[in-house]
Short mmCIF file of C-alpha atoms in Angstrom, two decimals:
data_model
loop_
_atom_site.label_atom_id
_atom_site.label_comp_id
_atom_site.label_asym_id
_atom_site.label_seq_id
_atom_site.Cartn_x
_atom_site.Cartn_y
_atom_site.Cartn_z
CA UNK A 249 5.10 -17.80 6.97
CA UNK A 250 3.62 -14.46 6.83
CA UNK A 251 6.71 -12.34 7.06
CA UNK A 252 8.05 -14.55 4.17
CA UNK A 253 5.00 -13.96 2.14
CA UNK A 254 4.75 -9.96 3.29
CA UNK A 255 8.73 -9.90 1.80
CA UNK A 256 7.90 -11.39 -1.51
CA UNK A 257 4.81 -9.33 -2.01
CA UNK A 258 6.82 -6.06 -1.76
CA UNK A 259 9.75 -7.20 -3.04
CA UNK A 260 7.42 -7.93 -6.46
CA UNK A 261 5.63 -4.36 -5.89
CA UNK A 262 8.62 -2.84 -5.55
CA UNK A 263 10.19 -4.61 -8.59
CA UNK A 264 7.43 -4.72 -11.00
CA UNK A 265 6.20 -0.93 -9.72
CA UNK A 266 6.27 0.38 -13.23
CA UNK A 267 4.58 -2.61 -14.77
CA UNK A 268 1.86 -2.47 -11.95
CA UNK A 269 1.21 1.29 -12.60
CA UNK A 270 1.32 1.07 -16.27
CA UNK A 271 -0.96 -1.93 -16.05
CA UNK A 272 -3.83 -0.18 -13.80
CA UNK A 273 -4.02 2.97 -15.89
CA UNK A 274 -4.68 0.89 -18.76
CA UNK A 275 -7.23 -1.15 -17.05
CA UNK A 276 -8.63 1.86 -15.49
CA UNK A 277 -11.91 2.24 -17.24
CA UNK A 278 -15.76 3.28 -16.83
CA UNK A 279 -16.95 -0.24 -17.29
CA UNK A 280 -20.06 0.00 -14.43
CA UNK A 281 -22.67 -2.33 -15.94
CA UNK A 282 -20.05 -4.60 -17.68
CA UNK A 283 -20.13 -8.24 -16.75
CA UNK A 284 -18.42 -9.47 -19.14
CA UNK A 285 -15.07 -11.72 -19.37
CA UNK A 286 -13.11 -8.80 -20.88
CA UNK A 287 -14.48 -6.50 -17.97
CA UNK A 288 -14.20 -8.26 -15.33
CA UNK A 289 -11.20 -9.92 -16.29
CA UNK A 290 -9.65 -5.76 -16.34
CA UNK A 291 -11.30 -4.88 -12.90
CA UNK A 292 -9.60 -8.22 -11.09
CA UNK A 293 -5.97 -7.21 -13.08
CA UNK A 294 -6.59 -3.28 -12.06
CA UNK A 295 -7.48 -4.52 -8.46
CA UNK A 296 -4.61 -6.51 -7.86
CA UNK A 297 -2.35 -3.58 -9.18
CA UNK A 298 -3.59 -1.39 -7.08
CA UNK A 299 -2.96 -3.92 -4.09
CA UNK A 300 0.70 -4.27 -4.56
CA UNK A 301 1.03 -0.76 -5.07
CA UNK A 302 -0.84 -0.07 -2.01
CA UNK A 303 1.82 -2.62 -0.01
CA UNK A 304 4.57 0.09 -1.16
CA UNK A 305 2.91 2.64 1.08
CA UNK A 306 3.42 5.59 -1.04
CA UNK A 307 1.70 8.98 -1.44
CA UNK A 308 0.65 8.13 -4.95
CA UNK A 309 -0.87 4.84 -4.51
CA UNK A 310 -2.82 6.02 -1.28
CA UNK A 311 -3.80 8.69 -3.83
CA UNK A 312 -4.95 6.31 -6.53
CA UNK A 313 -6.97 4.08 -4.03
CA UNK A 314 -8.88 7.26 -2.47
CA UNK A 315 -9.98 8.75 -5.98
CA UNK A 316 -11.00 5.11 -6.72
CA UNK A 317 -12.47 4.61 -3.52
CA UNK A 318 -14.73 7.61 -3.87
CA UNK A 319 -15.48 7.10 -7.73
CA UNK A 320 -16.22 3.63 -7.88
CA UNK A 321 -19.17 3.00 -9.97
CA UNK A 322 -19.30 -0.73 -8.50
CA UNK A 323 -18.96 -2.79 -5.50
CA UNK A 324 -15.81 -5.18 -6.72
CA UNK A 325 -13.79 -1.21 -7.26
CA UNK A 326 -14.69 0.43 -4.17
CA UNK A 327 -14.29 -2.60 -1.75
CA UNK A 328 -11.20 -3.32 -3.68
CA UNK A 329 -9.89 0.06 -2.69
CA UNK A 330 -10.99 0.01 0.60
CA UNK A 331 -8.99 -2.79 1.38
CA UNK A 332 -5.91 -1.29 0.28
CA UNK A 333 -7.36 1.39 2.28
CA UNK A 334 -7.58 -0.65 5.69
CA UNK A 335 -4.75 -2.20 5.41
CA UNK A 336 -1.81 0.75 5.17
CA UNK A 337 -1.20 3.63 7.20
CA UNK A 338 -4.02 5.41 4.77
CA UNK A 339 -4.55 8.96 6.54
CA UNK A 340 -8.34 8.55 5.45
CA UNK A 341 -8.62 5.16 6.72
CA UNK A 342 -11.70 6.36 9.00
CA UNK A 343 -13.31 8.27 6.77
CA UNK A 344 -13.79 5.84 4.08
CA UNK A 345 -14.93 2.93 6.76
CA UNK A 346 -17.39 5.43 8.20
CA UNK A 347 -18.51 6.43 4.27
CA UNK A 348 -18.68 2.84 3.37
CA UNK A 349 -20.87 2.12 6.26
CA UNK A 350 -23.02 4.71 6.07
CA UNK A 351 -23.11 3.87 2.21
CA UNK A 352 -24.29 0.44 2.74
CA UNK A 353 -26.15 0.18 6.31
CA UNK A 354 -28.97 -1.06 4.77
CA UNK A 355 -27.52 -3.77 3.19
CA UNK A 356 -26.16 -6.50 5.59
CA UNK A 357 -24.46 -8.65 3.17
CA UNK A 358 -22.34 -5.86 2.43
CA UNK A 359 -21.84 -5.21 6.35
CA UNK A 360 -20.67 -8.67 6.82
CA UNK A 361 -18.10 -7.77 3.82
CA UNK A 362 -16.66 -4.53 5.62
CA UNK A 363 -16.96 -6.03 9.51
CA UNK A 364 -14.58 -9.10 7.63
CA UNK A 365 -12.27 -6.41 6.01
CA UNK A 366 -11.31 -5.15 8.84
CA UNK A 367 -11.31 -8.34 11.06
CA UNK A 368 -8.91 -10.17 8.23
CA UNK A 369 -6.08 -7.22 8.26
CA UNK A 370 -2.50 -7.41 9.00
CA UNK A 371 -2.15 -3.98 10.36
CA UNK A 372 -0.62 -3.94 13.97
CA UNK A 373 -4.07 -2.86 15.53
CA UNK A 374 -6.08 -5.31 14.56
CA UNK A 375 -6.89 -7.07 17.46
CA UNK A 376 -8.11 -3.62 19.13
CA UNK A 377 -10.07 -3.11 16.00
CA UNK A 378 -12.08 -6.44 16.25
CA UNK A 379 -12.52 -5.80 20.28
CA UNK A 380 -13.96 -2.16 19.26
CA UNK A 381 -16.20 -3.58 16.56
CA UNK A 382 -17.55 -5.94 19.32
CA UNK A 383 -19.12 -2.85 20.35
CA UNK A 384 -20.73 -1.20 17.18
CA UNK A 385 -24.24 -1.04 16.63
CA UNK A 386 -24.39 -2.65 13.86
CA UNK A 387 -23.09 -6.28 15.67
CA UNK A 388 -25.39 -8.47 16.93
CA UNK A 389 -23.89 -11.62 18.62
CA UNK A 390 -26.98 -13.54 18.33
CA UNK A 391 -26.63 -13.12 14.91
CA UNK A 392 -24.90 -15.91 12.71
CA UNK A 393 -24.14 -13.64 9.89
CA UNK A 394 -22.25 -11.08 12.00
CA UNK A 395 -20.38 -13.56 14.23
CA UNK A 396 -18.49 -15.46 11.31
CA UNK A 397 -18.30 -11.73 9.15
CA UNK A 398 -16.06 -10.38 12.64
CA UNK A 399 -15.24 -13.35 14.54
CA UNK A 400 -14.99 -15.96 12.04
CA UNK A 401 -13.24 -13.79 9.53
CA UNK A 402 -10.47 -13.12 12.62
CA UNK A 403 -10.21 -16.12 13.68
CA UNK A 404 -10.02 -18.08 10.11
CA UNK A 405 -8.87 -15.38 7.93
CA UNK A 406 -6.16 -13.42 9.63
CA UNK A 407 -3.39 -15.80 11.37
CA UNK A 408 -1.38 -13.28 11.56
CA UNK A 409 -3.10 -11.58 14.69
CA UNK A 410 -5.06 -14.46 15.68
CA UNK A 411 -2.41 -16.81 16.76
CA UNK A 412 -0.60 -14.09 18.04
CA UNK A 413 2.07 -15.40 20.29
CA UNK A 414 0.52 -14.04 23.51
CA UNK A 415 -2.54 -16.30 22.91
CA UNK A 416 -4.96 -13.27 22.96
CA UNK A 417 -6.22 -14.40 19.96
CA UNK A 418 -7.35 -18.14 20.93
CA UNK A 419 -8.07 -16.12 24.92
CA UNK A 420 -10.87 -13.85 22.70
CA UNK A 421 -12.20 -16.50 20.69
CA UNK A 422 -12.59 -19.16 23.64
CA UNK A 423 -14.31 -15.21 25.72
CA UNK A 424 -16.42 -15.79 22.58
CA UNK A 425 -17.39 -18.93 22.74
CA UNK A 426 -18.05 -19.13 26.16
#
């Protein structure tokens, strides 16, 4: 199911490239403060651009989700880019999850957000990603909030890499558990 679904999302990136780039420039805009249907309706439509063009893995789209990484004026922008971010070969993957965190430690809502970003992606390293964040100050097992933001989001939101066919996915979550 997933490599079926991975081949018709960049088969439509790659088809509708143009349309996708044409359509994010346009909805490209200084809107921080705007809540709006019109607004938010353009940040969704730029968002999802920029995530098909991120699937393409090209210089210009890893471009395009940096500069809005590091401009973002609002939450929905800058997580949006981080997840095309986290889930590519981005060469400042690290950098922006460090910035992010260090951006938001205070906030632990917005934690939970990046620990599940990273927990729910398709990249090949995954599963080494969610044992190393197991490890990071910032998780507490004996807190809730943290347990379904890393091991809830792996285990619910990312089949891909949690029922992996060598069973380390259900072998963590049972570790877990016990």
């Amino acid at each position: 199911i997933h490599a079926a679904r991975e081949f018709v999302v960049v088969t439509l990136a790659e088809q509708l490239q143009a349309l996708f780039k044409t359509l994010y420039l346009e909805c490209h805009k200084d809107e921080s403060g705007l809540f709006d249907a019109g607004a938010i309706g353009r940040r969704r439509i730029k968002n999802m651009c920029l995530a098909y063009l991120g699937r393409l893995e090209q210089q210009d789209s890893q471009q395009k989700a940096l500069h809005q990484f590091d401009t973002a004026k609002n939450m929905t922008d800058q997580m949006a880019a981080l997840a095309v971010i986290v889930n590519s070969s981005h060469p400042a993957k690290q950098q922006c999850l460090a910035g992010f965190y260090q951006q938001w430690q205070a906030e632990a809502l917005v934690i939970d957000k990046w620990f599940a970003l990273q927990a729910s992606s398709h990249i090949p390293d995954t599963f080494a990603t969610v044992q190393a964040l197991m490890q990071h100050p910032a998780f507490d097992l004996k807190n809730p909030n943290r347990v379904r933001a890393l091991i809830g989001a792996f285990s619910q939101a990312n089949p891909l890499h949690f029922h992996a066919a060598n069973g380390q996915g259900y072998q963590f979550l049972a570790d877990q558990i016990i």
